[in-house]
Coordinates of N, CA and C in Angstrom, one line a residue:
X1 N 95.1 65.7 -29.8 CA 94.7 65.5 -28.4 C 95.7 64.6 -27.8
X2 N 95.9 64.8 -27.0 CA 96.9 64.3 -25.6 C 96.4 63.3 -24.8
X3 N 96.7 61.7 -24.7 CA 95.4 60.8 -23.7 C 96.7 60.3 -23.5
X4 N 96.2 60.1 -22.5 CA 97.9 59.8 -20.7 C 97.0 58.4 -20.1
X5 N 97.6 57.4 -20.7 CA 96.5 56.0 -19.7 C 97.3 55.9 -18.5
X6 N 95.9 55.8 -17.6 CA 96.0 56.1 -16.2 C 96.9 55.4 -15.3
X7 N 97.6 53.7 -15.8 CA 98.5 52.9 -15.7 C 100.0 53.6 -15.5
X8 N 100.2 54.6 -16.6 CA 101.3 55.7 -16.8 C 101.2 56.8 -16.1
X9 N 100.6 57.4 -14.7 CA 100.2 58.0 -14.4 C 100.9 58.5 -13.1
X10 N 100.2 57.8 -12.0 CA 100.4 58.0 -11.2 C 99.8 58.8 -9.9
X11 N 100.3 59.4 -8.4 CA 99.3 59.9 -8.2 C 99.3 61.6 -8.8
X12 N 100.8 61.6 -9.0 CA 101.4 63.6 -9.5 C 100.9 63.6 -10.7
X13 N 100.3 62.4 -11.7 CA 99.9 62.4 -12.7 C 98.6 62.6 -12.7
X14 N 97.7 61.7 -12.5 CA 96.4 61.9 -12.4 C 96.1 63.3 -11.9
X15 N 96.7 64.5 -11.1 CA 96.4 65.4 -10.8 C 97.1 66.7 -12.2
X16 N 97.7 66.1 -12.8 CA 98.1 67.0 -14.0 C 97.0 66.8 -15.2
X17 N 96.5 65.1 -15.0 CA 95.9 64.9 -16.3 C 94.5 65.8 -15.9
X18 N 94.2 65.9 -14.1 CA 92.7 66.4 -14.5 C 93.3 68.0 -14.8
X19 N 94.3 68.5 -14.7 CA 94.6 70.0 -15.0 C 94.6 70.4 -16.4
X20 N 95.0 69.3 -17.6 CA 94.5 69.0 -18.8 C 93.1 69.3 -18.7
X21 N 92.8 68.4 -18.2 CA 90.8 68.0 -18.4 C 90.4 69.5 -18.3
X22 N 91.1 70.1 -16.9 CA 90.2 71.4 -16.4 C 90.5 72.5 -17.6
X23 N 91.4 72.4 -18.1 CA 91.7 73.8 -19.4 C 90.7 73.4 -20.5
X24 N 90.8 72.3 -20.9 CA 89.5 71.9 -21.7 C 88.2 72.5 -21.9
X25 N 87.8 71.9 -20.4 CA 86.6 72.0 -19.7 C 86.3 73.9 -19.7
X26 N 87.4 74.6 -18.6 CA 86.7 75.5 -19.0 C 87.4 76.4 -20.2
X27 N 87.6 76.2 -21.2 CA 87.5 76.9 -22.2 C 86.5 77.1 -23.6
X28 N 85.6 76.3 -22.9 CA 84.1 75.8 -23.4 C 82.9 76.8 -22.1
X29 N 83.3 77.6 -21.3 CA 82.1 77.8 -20.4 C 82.5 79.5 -20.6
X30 N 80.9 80.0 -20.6 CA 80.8 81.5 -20.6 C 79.8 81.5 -19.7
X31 N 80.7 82.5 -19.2 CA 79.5 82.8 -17.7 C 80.2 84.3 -17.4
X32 N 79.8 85.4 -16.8 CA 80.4 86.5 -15.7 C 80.3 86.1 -15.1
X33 N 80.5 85.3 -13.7 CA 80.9 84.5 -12.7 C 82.4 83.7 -12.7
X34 N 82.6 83.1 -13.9 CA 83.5 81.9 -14.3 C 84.6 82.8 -14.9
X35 N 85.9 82.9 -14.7 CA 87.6 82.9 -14.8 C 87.4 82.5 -16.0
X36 N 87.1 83.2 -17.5 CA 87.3 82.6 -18.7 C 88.9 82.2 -19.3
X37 N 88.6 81.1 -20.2 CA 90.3 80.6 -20.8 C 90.1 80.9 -21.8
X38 N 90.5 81.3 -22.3 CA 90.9 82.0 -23.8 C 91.6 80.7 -24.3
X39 N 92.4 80.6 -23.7 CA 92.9 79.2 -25.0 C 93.7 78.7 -23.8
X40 N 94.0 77.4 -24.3 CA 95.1 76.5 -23.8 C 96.1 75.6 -25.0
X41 N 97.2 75.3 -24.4 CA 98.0 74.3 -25.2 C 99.0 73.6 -24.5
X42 N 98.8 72.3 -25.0 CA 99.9 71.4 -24.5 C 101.2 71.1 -25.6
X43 N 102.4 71.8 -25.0 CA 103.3 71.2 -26.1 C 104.5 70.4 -25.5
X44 N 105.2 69.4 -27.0 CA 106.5 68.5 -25.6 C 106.9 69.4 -25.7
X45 N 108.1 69.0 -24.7 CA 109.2 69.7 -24.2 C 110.0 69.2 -24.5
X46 N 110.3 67.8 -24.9 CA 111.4 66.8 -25.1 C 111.1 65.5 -24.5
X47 N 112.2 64.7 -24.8 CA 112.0 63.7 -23.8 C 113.5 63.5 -22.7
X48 N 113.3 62.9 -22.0 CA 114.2 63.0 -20.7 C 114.3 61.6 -19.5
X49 N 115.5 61.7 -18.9 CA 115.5 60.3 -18.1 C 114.8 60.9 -17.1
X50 N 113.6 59.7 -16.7 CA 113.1 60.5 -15.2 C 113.6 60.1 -14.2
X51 N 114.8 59.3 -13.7 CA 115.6 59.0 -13.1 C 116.5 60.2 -12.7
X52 N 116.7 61.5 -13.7 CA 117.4 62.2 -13.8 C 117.0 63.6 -13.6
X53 N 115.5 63.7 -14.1 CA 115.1 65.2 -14.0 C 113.6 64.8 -13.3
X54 N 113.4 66.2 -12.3 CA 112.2 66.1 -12.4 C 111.3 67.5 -12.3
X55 N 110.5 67.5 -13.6 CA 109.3 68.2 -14.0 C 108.2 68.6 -13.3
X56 N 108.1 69.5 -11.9 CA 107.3 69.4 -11.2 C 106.1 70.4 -11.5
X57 N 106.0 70.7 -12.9 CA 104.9 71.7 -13.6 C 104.0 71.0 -14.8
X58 N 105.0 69.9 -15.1 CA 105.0 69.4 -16.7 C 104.1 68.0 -16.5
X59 N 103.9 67.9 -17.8 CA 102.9 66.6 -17.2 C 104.3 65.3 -18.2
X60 N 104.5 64.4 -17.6 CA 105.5 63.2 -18.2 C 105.0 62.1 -18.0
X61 N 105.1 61.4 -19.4 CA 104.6 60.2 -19.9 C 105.8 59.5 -20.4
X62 N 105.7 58.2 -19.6 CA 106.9 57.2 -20.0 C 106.5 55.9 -20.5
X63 N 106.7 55.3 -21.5 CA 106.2 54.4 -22.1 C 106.5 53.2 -21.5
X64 N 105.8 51.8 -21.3 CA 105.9 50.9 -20.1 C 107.7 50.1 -21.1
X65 N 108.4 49.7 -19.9 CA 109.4 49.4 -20.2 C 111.1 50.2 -21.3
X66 N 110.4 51.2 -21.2 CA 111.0 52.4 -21.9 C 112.1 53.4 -20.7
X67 N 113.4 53.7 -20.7 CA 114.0 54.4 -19.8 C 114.0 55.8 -20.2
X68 N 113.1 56.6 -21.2 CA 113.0 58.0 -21.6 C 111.5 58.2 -21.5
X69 N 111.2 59.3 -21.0 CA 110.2 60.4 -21.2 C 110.0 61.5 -22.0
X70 N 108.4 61.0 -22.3 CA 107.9 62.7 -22.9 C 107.5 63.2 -21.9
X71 N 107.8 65.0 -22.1 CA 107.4 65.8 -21.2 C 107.0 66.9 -22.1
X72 N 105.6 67.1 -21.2 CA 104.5 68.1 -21.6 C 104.5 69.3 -21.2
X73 N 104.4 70.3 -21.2 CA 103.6 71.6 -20.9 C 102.9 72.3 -20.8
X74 N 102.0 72.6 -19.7 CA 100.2 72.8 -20.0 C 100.7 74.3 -19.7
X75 N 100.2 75.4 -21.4 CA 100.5 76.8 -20.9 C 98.5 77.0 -21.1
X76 N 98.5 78.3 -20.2 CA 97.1 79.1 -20.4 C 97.1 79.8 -20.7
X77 N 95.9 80.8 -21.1 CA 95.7 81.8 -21.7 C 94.2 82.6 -20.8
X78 N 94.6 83.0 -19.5 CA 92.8 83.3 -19.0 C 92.7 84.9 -18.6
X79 N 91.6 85.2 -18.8 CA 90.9 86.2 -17.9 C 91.7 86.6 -17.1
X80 N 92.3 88.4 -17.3 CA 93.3 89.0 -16.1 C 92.3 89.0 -15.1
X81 N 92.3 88.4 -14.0 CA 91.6 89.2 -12.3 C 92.5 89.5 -11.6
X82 N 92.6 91.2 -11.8 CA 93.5 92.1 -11.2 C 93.5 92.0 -10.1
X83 N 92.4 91.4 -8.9 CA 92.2 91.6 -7.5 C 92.8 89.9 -7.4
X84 N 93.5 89.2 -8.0 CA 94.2 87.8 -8.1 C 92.9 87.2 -7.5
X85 N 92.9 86.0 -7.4 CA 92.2 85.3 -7.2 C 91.0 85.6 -5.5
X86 N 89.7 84.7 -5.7 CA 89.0 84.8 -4.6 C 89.5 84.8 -3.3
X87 N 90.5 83.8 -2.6 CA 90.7 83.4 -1.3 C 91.9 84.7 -1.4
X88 N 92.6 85.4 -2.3 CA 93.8 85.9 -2.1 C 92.9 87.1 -1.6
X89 N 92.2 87.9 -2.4 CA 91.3 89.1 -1.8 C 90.5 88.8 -0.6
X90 N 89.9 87.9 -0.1 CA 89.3 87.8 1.2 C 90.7 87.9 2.3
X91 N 91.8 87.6 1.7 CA 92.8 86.9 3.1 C 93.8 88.5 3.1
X92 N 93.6 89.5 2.0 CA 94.6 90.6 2.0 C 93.4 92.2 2.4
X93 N 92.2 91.2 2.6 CA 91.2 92.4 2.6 C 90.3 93.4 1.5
X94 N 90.8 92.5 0.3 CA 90.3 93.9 -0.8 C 88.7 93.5 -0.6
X95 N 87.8 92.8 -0.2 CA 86.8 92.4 -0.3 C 85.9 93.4 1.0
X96 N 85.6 94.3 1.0 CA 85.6 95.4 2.5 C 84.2 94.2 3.2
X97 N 84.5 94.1 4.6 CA 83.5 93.8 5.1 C 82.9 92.4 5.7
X98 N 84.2 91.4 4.2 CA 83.1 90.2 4.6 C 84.4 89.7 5.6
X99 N 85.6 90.0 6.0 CA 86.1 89.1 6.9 C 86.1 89.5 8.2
X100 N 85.4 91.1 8.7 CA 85.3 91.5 10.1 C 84.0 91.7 10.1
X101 N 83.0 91.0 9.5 CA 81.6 91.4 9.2 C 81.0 92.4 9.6
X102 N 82.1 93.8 8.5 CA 81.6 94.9 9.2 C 80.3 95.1 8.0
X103 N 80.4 96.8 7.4 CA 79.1 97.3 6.6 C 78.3 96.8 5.9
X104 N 79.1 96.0 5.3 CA 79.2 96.2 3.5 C 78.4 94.9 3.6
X105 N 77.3 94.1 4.2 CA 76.6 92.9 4.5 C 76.3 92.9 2.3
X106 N 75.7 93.9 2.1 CA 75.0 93.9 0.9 C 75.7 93.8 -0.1
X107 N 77.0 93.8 0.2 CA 78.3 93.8 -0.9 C 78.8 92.4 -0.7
X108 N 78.5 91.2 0.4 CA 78.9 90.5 1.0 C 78.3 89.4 0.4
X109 N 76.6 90.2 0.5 CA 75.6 88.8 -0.4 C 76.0 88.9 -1.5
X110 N 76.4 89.8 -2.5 CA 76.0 90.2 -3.9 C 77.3 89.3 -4.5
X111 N 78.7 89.5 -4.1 CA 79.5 88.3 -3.8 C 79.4 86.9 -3.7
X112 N 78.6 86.4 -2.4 CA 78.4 84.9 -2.3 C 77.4 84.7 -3.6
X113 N 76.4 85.9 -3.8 CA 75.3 85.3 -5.0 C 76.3 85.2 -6.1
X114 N 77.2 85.9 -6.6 CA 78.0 86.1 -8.0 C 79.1 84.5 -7.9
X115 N 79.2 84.2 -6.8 CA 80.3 82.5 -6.7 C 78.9 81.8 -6.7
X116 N 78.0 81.4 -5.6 CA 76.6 80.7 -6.4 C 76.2 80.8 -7.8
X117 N 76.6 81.8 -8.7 CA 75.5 82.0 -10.0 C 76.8 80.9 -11.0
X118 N 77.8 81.4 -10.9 CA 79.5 80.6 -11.4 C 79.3 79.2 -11.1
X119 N 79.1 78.9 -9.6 CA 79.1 77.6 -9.7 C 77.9 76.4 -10.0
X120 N 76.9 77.5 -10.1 CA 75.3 76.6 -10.5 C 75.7 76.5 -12.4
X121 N 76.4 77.5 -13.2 CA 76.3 77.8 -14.0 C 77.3 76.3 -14.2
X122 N 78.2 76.3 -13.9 CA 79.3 74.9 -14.3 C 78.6 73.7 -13.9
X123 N 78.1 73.4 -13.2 CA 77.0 72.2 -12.5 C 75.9 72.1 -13.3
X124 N 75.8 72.8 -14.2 CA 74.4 72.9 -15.3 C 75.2 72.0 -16.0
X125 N 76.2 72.1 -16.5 CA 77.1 71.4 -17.6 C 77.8 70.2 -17.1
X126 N 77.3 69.7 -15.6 CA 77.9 68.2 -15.5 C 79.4 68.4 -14.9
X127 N 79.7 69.9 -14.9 CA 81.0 70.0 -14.3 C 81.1 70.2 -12.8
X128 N 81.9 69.2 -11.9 CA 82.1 69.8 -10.6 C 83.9 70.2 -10.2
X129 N 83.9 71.5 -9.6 CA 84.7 71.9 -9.3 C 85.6 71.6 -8.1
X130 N 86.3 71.0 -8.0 CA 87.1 70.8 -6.9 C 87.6 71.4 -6.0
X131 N 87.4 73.0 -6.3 CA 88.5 73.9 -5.6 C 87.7 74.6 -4.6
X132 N 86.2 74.5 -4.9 CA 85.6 75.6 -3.9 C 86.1 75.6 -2.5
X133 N 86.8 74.6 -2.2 CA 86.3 74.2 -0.5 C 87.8 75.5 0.0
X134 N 88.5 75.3 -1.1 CA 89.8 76.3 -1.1 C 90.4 77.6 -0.6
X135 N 88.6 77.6 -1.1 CA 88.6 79.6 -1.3 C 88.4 80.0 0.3
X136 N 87.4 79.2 1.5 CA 87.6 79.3 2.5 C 88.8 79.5 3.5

C-alpha cells in the first residue's frame, strides 16, 4: 500500500491521492449502475529532480529535505462504456430525447432512475462522489 502524508502533497497532490483513494474505493463496489474497476495498480516510475521534470499524470512524492523524487503511476483496468462516458453522450446526442426534450421522456426517466440507483448504491457504502455535478 502506497500512503503520501498530506504535508508532501500539496494541492496537484491531494487531488491524485484521492484518485488513488477513488480506484480503491471503486474496485470494491458492484452495482449495474457503477463503471466497474477490474483492477488497479500503482507502480514507481523512478525517481527524478522535480525541479527538472514535471509528471502531470503521476502521483510524486518527495521526501522533506531530499532533492529527488518518487514517481508513481496510477494504471486502471475498468468496464468498456462504448457510448464513453455520461456527459460525453448527453453533449454528442447518443442519449435520444433528453437534450431537446423530445419523445423518448420514458427513456429519459429510466436513465435519471439508472444514475439515482448508482449513486444511492455508492452512498449506502459511505462513499460520496464528487463528479456528479460534472455530468451536467
Amino acid at each position: 500500500m502506497l500512503v503520501i502524508h498530506d504535508a508532501l502533497l500539496g494541492s496537484e497532490g491531494k487531488q491524485r491521492q484521492r484518485a488513488v483513494l477513488e480506484a480503491a474505493l471503486s474496485s470494491s463496489i458492484d452495482h449495474p449502475n457503477v463503471v466497474a474497476t477490474y483492477a488497479y495498480e500503482i507502480k514507481m516510475l523512478g525517481a527524478v529532480n522535480p525541479a527538472e521534470d514535471k509528471h502531470a499524470s503521476c502521483v510524486v512524492i518527495q521526501q522533506t529535505g531530499s532533492s529527488v523524487s518518487d514517481v508513481y503511476q496510477l494504471y486502471l483496468v475498468n468496464e468498456l462504456c462504448e457510448g464513453g462516458n455520461l456527459k460525453h453522450a448527453l453533449g454528442v446526442g447518443l442519449v435520444p430525447g433528453v437534450a431537446a426534450g423530445g419523445v423518448s421522456v420514458l427513456f429519459t426517466l429510466a436513465l435519471a432512475l439508472d444514475v439515482a440507483c448508482g449513486m444511492a448504491h455508492i452512498h449506502a457504502r459511505g462513499i460520496v462522489h464528487g463528479l456528479g455535478a460534472s455530468v451536467a
